[in-house]
Each structure stands twice: as structure tokens, then as C-alpha cells.
mmCIF file of C-alpha atoms and ligand atoms in Angstrom:
data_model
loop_
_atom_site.group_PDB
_atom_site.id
_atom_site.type_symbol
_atom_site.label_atom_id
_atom_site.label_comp_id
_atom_site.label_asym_id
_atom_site.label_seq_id
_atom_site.Cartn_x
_atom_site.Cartn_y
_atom_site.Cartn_z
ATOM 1 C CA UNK M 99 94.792 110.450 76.441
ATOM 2 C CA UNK M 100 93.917 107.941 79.168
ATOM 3 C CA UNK M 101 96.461 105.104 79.375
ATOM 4 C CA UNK M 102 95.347 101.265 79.505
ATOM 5 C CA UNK M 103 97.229 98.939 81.626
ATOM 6 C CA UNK M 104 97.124 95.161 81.974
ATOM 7 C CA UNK M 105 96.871 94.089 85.649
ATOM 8 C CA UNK M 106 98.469 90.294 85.519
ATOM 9 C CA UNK M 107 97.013 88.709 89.226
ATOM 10 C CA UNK M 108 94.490 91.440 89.837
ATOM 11 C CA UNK M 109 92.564 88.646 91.986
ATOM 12 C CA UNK M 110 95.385 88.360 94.327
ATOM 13 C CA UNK M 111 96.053 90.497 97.824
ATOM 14 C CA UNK M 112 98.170 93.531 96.037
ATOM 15 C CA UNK M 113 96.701 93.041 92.533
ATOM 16 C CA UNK M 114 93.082 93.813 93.466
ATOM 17 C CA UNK M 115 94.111 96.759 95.342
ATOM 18 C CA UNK M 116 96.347 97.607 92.258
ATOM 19 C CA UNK M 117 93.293 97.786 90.090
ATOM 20 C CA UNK M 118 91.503 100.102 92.670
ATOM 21 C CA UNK M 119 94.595 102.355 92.861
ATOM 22 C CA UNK M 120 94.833 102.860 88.951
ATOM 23 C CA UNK M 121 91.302 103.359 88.313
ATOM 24 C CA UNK M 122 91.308 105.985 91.402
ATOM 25 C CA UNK M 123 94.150 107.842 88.941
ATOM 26 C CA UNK M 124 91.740 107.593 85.734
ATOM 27 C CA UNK M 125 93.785 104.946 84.062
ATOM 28 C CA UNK M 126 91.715 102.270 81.499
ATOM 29 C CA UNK M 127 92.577 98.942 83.367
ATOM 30 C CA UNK M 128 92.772 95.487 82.129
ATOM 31 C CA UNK M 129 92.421 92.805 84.950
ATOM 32 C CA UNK M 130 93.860 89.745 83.978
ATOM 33 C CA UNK M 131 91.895 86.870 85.763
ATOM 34 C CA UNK M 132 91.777 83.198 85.793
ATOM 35 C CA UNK M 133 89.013 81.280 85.095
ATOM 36 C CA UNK M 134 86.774 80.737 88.556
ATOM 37 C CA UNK M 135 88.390 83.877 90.104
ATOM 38 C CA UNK M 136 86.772 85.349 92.641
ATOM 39 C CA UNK M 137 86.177 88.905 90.999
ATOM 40 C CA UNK M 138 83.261 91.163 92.505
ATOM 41 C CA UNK M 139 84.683 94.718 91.089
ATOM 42 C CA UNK M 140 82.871 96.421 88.737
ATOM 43 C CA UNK M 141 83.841 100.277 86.536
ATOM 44 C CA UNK M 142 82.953 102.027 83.756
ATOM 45 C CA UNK M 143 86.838 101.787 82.897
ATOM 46 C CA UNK M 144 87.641 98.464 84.139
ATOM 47 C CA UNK M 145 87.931 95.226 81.531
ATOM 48 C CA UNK M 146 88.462 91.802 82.824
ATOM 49 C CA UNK M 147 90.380 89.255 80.820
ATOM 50 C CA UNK M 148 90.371 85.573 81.561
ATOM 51 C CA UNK M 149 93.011 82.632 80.585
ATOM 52 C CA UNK M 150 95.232 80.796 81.821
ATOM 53 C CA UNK M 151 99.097 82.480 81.291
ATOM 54 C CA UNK M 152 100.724 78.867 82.705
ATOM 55 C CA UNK M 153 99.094 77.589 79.425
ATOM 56 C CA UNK M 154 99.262 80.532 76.582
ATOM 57 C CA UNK M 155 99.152 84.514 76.755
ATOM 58 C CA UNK M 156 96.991 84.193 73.293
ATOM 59 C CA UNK M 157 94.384 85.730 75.109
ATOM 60 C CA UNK M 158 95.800 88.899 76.070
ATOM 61 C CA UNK M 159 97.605 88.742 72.537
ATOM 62 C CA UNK M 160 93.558 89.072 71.167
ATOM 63 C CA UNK M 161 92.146 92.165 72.984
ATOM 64 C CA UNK M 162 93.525 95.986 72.220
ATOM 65 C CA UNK M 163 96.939 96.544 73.296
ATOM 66 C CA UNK M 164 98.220 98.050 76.680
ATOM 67 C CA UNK M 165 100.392 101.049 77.496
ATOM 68 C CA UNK M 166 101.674 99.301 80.644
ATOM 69 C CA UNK M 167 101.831 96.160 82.514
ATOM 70 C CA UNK M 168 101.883 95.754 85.942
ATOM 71 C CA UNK M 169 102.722 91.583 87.221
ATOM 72 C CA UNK M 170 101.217 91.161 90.679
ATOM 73 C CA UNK M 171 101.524 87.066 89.901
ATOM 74 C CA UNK M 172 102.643 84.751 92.447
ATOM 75 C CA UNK M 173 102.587 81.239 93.156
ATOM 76 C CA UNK M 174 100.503 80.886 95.914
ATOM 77 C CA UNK M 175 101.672 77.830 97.609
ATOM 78 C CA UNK M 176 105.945 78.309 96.749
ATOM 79 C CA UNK M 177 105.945 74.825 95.825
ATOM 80 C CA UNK M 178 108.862 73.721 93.474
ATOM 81 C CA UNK M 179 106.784 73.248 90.326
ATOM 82 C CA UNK M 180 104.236 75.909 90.739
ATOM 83 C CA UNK M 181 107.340 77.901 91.519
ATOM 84 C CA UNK M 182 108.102 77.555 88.419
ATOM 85 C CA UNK M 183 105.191 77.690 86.285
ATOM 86 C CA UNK M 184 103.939 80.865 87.929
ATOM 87 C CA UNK M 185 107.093 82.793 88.702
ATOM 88 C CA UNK M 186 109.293 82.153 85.543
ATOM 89 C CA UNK M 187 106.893 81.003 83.100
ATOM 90 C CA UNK M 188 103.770 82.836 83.290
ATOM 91 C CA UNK M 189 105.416 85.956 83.446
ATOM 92 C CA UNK M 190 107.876 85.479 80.724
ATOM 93 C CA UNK M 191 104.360 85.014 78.745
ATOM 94 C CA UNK M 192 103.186 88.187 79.739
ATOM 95 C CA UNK M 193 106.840 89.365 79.238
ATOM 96 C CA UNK M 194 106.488 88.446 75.599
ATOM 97 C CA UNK M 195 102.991 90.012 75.237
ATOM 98 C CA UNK M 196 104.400 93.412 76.473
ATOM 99 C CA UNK M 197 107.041 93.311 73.821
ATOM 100 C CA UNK M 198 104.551 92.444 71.302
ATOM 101 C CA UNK M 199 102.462 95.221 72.624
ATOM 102 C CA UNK M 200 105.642 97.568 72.655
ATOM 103 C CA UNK M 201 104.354 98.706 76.446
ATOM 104 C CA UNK M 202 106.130 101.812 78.127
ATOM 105 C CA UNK M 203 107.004 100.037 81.468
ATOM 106 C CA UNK M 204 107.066 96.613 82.657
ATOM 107 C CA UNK M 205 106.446 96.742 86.419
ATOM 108 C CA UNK M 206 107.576 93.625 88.420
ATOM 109 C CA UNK M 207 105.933 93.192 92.183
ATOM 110 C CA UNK M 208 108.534 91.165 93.390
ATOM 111 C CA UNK M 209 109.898 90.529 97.077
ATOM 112 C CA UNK M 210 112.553 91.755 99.052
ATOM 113 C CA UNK M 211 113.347 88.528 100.265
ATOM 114 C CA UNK M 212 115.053 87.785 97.194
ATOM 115 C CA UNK M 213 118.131 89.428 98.252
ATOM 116 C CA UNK M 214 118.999 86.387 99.359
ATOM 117 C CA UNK M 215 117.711 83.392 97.196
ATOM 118 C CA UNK M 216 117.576 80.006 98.772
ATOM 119 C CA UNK M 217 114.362 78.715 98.224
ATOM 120 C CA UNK M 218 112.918 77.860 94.823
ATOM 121 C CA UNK M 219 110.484 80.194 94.298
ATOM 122 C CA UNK M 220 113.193 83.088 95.138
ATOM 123 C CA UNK M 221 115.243 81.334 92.975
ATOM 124 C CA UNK M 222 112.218 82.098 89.935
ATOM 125 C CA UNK M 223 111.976 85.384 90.616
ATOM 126 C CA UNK M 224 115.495 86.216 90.650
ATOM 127 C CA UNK M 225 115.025 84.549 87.036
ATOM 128 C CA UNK M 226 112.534 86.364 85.796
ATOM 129 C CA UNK M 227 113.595 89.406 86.711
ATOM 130 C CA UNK M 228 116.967 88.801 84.680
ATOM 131 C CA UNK M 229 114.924 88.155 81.502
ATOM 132 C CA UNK M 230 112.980 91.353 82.164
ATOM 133 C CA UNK M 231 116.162 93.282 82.797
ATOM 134 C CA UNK M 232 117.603 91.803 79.521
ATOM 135 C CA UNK M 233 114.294 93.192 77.813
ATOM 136 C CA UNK M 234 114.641 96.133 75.734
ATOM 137 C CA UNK M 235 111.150 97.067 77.460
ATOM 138 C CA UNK M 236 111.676 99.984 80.210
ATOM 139 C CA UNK M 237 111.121 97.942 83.786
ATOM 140 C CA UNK M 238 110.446 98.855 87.249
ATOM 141 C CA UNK M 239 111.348 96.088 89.761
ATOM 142 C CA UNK M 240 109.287 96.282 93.069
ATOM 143 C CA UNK M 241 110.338 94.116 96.117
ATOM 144 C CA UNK M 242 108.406 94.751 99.170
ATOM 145 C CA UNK M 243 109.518 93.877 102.949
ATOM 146 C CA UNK M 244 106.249 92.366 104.418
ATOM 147 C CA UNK M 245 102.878 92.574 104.086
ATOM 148 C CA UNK M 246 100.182 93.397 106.609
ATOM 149 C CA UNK M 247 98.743 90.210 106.395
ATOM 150 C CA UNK M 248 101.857 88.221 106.895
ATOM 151 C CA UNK M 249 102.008 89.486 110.345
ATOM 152 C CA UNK M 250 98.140 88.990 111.536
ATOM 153 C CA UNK M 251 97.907 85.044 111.210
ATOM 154 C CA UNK M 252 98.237 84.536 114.924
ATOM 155 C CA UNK M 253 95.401 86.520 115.963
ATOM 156 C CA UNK M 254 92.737 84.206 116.302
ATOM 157 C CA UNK M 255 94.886 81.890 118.748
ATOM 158 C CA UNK M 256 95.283 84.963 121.058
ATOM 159 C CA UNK M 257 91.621 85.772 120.703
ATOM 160 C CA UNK M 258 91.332 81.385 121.704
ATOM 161 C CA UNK M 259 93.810 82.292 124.829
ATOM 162 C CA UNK M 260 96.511 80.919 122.814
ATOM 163 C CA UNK M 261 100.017 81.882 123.189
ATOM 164 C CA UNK M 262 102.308 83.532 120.220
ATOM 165 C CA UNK M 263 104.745 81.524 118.821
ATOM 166 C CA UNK M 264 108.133 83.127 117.733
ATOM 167 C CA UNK M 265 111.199 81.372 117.152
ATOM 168 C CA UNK M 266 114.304 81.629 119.337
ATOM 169 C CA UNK M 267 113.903 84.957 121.419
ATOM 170 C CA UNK M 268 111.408 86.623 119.390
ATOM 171 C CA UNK M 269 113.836 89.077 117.933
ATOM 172 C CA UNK M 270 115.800 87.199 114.987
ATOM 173 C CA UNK M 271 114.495 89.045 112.377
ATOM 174 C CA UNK M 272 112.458 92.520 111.481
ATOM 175 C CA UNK M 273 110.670 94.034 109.115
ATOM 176 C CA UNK M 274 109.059 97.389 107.866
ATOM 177 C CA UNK M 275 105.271 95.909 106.968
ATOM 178 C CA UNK M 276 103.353 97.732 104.445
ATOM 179 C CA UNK M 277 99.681 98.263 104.026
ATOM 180 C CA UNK M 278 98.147 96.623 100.881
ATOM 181 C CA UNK M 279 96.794 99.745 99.891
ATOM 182 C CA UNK M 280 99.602 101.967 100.453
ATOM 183 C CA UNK M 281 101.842 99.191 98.356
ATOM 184 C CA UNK M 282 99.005 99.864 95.828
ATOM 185 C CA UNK M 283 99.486 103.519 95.676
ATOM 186 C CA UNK M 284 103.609 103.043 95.313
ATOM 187 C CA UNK M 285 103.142 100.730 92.645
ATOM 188 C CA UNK M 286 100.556 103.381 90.516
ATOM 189 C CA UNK M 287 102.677 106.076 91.567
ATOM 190 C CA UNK M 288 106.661 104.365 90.098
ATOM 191 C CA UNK M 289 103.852 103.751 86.755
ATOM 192 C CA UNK M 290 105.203 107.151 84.879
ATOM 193 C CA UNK M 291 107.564 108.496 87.202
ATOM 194 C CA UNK M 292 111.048 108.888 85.606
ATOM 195 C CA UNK M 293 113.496 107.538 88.250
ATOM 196 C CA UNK M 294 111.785 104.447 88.321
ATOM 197 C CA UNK M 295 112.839 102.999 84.912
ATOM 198 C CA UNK M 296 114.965 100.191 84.783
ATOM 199 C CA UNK M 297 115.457 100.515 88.734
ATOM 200 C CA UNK M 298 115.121 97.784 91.665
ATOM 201 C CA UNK M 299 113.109 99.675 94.206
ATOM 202 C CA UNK M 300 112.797 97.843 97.825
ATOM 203 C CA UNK M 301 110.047 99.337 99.583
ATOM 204 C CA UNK M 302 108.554 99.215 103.394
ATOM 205 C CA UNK M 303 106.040 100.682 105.730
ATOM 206 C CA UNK M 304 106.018 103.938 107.985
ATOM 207 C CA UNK M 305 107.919 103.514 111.727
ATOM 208 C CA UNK M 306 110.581 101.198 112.759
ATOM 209 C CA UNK M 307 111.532 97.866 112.206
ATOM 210 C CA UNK M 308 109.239 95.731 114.343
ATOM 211 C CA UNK M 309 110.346 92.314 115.520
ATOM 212 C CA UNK M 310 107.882 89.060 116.167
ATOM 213 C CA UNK M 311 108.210 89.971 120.134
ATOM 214 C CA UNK M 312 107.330 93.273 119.041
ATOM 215 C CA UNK M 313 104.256 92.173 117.357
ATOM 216 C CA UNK M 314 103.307 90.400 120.267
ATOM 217 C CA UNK M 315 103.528 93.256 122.283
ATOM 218 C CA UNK M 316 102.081 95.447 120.064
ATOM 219 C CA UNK M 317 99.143 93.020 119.783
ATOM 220 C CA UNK M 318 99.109 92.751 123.469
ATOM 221 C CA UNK M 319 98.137 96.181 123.653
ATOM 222 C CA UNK M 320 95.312 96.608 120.956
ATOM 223 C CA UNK M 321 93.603 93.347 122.196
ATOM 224 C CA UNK M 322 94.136 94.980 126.017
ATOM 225 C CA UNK M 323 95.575 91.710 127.259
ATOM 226 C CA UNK M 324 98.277 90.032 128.218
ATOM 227 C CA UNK M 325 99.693 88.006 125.503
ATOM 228 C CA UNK M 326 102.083 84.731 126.343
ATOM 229 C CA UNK M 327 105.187 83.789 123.936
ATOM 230 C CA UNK M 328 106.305 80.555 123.175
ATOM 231 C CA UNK M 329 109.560 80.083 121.935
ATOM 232 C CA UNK M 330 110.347 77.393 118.821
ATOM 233 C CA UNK M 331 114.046 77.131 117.610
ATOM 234 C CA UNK M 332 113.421 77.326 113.981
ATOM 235 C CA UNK M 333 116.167 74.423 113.097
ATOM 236 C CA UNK M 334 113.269 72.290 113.761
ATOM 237 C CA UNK M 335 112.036 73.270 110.661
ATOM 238 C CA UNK M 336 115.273 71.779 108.938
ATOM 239 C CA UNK M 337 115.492 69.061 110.503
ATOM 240 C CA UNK M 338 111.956 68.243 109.274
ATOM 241 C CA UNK M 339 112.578 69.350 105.740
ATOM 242 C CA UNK M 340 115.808 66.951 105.725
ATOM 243 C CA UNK M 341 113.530 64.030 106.677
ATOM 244 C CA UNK M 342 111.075 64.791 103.875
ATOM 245 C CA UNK M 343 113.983 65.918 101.186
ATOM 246 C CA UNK M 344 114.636 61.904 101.191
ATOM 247 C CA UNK M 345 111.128 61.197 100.944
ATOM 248 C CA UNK M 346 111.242 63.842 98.101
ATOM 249 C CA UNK M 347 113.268 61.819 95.994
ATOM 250 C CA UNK M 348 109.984 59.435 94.770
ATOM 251 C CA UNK M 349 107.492 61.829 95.722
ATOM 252 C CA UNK M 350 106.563 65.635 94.793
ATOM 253 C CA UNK M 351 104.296 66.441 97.325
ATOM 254 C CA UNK M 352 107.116 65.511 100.238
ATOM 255 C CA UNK M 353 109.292 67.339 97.947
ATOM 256 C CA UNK M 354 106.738 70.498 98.057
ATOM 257 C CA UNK M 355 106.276 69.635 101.823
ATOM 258 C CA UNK M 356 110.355 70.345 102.274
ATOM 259 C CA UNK M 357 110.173 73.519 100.549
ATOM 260 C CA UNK M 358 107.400 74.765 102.881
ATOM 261 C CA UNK M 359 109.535 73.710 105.467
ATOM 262 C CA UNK M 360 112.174 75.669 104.046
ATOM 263 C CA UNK M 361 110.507 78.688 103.664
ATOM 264 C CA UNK M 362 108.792 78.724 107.258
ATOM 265 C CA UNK M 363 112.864 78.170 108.042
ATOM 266 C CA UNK M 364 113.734 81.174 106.012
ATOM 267 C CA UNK M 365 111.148 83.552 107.169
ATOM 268 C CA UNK M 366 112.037 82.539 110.915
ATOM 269 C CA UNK M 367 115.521 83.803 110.434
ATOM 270 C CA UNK M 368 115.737 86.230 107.998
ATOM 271 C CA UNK M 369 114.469 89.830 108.045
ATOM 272 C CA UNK M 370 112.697 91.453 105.704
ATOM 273 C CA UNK M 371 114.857 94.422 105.103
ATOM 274 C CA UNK M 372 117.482 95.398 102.619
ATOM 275 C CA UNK M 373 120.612 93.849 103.077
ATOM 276 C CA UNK M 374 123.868 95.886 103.682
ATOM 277 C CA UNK M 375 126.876 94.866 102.046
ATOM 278 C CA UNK M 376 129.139 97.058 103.735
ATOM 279 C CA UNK M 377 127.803 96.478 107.107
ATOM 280 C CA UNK M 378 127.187 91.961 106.519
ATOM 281 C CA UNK M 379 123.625 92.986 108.391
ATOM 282 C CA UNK M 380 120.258 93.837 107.536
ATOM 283 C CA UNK M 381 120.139 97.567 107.782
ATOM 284 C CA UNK M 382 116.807 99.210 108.943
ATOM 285 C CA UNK M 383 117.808 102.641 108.274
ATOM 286 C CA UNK M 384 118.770 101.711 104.325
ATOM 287 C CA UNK M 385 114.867 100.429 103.672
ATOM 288 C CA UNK M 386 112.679 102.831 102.607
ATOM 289 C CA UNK M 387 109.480 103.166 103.590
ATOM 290 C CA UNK M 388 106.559 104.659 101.983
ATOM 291 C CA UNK M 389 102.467 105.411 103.611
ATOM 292 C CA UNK M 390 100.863 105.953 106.698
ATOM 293 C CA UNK M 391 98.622 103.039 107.532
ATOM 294 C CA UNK M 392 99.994 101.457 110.697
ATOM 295 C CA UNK M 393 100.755 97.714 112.164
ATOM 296 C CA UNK M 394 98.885 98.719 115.292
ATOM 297 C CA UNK M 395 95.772 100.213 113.125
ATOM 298 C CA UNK M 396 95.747 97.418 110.937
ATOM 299 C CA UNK M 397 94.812 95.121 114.310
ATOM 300 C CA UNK M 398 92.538 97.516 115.151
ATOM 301 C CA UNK M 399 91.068 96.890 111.737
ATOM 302 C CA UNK M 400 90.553 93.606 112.075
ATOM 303 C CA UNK M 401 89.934 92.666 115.798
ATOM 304 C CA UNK M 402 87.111 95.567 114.990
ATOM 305 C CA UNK M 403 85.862 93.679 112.092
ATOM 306 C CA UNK M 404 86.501 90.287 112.634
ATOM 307 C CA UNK M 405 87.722 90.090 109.537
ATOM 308 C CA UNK M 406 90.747 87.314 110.772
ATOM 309 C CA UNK M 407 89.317 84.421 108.764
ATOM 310 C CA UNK M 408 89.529 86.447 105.414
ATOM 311 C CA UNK M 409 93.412 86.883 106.089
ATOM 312 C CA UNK M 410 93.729 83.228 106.891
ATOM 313 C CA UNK M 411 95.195 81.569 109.756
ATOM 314 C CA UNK M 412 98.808 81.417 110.057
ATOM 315 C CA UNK M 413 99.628 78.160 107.866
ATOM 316 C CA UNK M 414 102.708 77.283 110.219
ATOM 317 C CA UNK M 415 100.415 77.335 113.218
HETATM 318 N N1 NAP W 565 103.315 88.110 101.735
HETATM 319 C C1 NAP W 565 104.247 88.995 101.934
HETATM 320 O O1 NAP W 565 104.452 89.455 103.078
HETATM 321 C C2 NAP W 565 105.093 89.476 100.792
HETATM 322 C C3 NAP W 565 106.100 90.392 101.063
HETATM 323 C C4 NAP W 565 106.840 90.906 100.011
HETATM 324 C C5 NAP W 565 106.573 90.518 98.726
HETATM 325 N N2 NAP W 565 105.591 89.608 98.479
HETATM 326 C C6 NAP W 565 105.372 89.255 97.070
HETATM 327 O O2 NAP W 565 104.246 89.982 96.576
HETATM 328 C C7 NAP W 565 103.717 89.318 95.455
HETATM 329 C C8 NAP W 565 102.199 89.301 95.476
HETATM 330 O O3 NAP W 565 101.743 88.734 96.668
HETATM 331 P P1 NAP W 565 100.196 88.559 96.968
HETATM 332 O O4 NAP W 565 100.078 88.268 98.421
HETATM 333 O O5 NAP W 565 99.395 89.670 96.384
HETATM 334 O O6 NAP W 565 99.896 87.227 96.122
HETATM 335 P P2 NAP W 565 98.554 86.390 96.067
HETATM 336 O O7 NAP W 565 97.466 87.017 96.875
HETATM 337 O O8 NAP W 565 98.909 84.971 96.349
HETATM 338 O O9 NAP W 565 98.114 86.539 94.522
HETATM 339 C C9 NAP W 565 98.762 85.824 93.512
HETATM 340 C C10 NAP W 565 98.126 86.154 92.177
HETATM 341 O O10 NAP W 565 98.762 85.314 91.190
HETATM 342 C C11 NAP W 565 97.743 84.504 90.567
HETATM 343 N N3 NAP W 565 98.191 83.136 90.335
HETATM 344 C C12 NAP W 565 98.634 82.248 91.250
HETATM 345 N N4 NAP W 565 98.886 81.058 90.675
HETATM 346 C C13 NAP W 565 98.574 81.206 89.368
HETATM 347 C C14 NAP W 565 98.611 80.331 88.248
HETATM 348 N N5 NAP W 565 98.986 79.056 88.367
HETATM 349 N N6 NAP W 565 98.238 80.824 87.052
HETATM 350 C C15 NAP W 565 97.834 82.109 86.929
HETATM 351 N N7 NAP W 565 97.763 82.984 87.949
HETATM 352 C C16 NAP W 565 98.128 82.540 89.148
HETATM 353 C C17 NAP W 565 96.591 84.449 91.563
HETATM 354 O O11 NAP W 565 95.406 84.114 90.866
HETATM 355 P P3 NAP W 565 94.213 83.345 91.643
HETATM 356 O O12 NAP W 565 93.537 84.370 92.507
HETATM 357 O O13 NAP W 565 93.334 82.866 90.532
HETATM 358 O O14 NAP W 565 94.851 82.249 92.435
HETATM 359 C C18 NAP W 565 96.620 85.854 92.130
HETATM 360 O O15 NAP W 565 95.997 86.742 91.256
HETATM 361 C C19 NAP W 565 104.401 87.940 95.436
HETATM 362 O O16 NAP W 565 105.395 87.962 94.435
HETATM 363 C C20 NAP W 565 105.005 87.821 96.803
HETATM 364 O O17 NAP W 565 106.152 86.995 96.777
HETATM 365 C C21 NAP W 565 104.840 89.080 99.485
#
């Protein structure tokens, strides 16, 4: 029997490479899409679906039922109300199609970073994945450190002669970045295995915890030049987001603008690894890691194939 899953956010970063992972292992798969995606994949055993799960899940509640569903949905800007629509309500939607459907897992790509949840969109997941723990569905909760893109916005300003920004001394925070593919293959892979029911699974790349100076260094070397730092103290970004909170008051777009604020604050300070209790500190050695694509070859990647503007430049810069 070949299983079907549903694929919620197959357009985005992890959820295309998702798709490619679970038709690689012979699954049927169901991308769910949104009207105007950009969608170029085609398979004998891949189905595309389009709606609009802010709005209804009707849609998916009209086609032949899944085995599985997989939520790769995220809000892509973090901004209070599409926090909220995207994170909480879309995916209680789909929540309430996989009971419905009676699926055998629920599988939640979520983010490490809500270990802990200050910002509103943190504060949604966190949420949701409450509701889908109080399911009587079988769930797997996913939260990745960071992803390989995350850490390649600056490249085009060093390519321009531009210097790397980090905040404070460059080494506030770490993290154990994962390739989008090799995310991909975790997430198929925790699909039927056993010991991933009902369990909150952090996961991270291959090597050490690298820090921002790190990166610079690191990118120093693959573009075989020198690389300048410049330091920001990130409580600029608070003071900022204070100034706009009152602003926020009669408007929602200062009030989104805080947020961002926030979360460029949050991601200067806190690393992406799993927290230790015991120890009060982010603890490198407690994060697991899973793959083999590297930090250094991703740069390679895409210094090789110019492939920078795809990724996006770094919003903050
Ligand atoms: N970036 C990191 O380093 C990092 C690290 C750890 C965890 N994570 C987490 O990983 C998850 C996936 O990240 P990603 O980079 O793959 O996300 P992404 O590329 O932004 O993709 C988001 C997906 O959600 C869909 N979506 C967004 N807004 C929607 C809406 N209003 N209605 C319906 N669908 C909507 C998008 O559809 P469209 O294509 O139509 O917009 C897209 O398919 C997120 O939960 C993120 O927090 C990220």
C-alpha cells in the first residue's frame, strides 16, 4: 500500500523540499498550495491542492483522504495578525481536517526558538502545538535550530566590499544550521518511525555550534578574502521597537514594525540551541544534529551559483 500525505506549505523553503523527500520514498503526496503559488514540480504521484486554509479547509475536506499530514506553514512576515492567522488558525484548520480524516501522524515543523516565547508568532506556535498535543491524533513536533538560509543574507554586501554586521562581539549566540534538504529527509524519516509519536524533537546540523563571528570567518575563507565586522549593540533594536510600540497603539503596521524589531532583537541575542534547565545556558552538546551538508559547502553553493538573490538579502541589513 502506498501512503498519501497532505503537504500544508509545500511552496515554502522546507515544504517544497518536503514534497521532494516523500516522493523520493514512494509516498502519494498532496501539496497544499495557495492560489498564485509559485509551483513548477511536476510527478506521476504528486497532487496539488489549492485554497486558502486562513479562510476554510473545505477544500482539503473535498479530495480523498490522507494517511498523514505534514504542516510546513508559517507566517512569512511574523507580524502580529498574520501571526495569528497562519500559525494558530490555519493550522488548527488543517488540525481539524486530520481528525476528520482520522490521519496516523500529525507532524508539526515548528522552531526551536520557541523554547523561549516572547514574540507573537512564538507565542502561536507554542499555541498550536498545545491543541495538537491535546489531539487524540498521534503528533510529531519538529523544531529546528537554523536554517541555511538564515545565515547567507549578508553575502552579497561582502561580495559589494561591505563589512558583516554582528551585534555586540559577534559571539552572543550559536547555532547548529541545517540544510533544507537534510531537514527534509528528518522530517520523511520521524513520518512512521515509532519513537517519534507524540514527541518534541529539536533538531540541528552536522559540526559545532557556529557563532555570527564564526560565520564571518568561515565566509572569509570560502570567498578567499578578508572580511571586516562591524559591531551593532542589539538594544538598539529595542529602543526602536519602544518608539514604534506607542505609535502601535493607532496603527498596525507600526505595531507589525515593533514586532520585527523584536524579533531582529531576539535573534541577536538568543541562540538557536536547546535550552538547559539544569545548566540556565544554551547547551550545544544537548542539540542534536542530523545530515551532512555543511555551512561552509552551502557558501560554496551559492557564491558558485550566484544564487544569493533567490535566498534574499538579509531584511535587517
Ligand atoms: N528560518 C529559520 O532559520 C528557521 C529555523 C527554525 C525553524 N523555522 C521554522 O520553520 C518553518 C518553515 O519555515 P520556511 O522557511 O520553510 O517558511 P516559508 O518559506 O516562509 O514558507 C511558509 C509556507 O507557509 C505558507 N503561508 C504563509 N502565509 C500563509 C497564509 N496566509 N495562508 C496560507 N499559507 C501561508 C507559504 O505559502 P506561500 O508560498 O503561498 O506564501 C509557504 O508555503 C517555520 O515555522 C519557521 O518558523 C525557521
Amino acid at each position: 500500500m502506498t501512503y498519501r500525505v497532505l503537504v500544508a506549505g509545500a511552496s515554502g523553503y522546507i515544504g517544497r523540499h518536503v514534497v521532494e523527500a516523500l516522493l523520493h520514498r514512494n509516498y502519494r503526496v498532496v501539496a497544499q498550495l495557495r492560489a498564485g503559488a509559485q509551483w513548477s514540480l511536476t510527478h506521476p504521484k504528486l497532487e496539488c491542492v489549492y485554497g486558502e486554509l486562513t479562510e476554510s479547509e473545505q477544500f482539503l475536506l473535498d479530495i480523498e483522504p490522507c494517511h498523514f499530514v505534514i504542516s510546513c506553514l508559517a507566517s512569512r512576515s511574523g507580524g502580529v495578525r498574520d501571526a495569528r492567522l497562519v500559525e494558530y488558525d490555519a493550522n488548527s484548520r488543517l488540525l481539524a481536517v486530520a481528525l476528520q480524516w482520522g490521519v496516523q501522524r500529525f507532524l508539526l515543523l515548528s522552531a526551536i526558538c520557541v523554547q523561549k516565547p516572547r514574540l507573537v508568532f512564538q507565542k502561536e506556535k507554542l499555541r498550536f502545538e498545545a491543541k495538537l498535543r491535546e489531539s487524540n491524533l498521534p503528533w510529531t513536533i519538529i523544531r529546528p535550530t537554523a536554517f541555511f538560509k538564515s545565515l547567507s543574507g549578508q553575502i552579497m554586501r561582502l561580495q559589494q566590499g561591505k563589512p558583516f554586521f554582528v551585534f555586540g562581539s559577534g559571539t552572543l549566540t550559536a547555532c547548529k544550521p541545517i540544510a533544507e534538504e537534510d531537514l527534509a529527509t528528518f522530517i520523511a524519516e520521524q513520518l512512521t518511525s515509532s519513537s517519534a509519536i507524540d514527541a518534541i524533537l529539536p533538531i540541528g546540523g552536522p559540526g559545532p555550534a557556529i557563532t555570527p563571528l564564526g560565520q564571518a570567518q568561515l565566509l572569509s575563507q570560502v570567498l578567499q578574502q578578508p572580511v571586516k565586522t562591524r559591531s551593532l549593540p542589539p538594544r538598539l533594536f529595542l529602543i526602536a521597537a519602544a518608539v514604534l510600540s506607542l505609535f502601535g497603539l493607532l496603527f498596525s503596521r507600526a505595531r507589525d514594525q515593533a514586532e520585527f524589531l523584536r524579533i531582529a532583537h531576539f535573534y541577536a541575542t538568543e541562540s538557536m540551541l536547546v535550552w538547559s534547565d539544569e545548566a540556565g545556558a544554551y547547551s550545544e552538546a544537548l542539540t542534536p544534529e542530523s545530515g551532512s551538508k555543511t555551512l561552509s559547502e552551502c557558501y560554496q553553493e551559492i557564491i558558485k551559483g550566484g544564487v544569493v538573490s533567490e535566498l534574499g538579502e538579509h531584511k535587517l541589513f
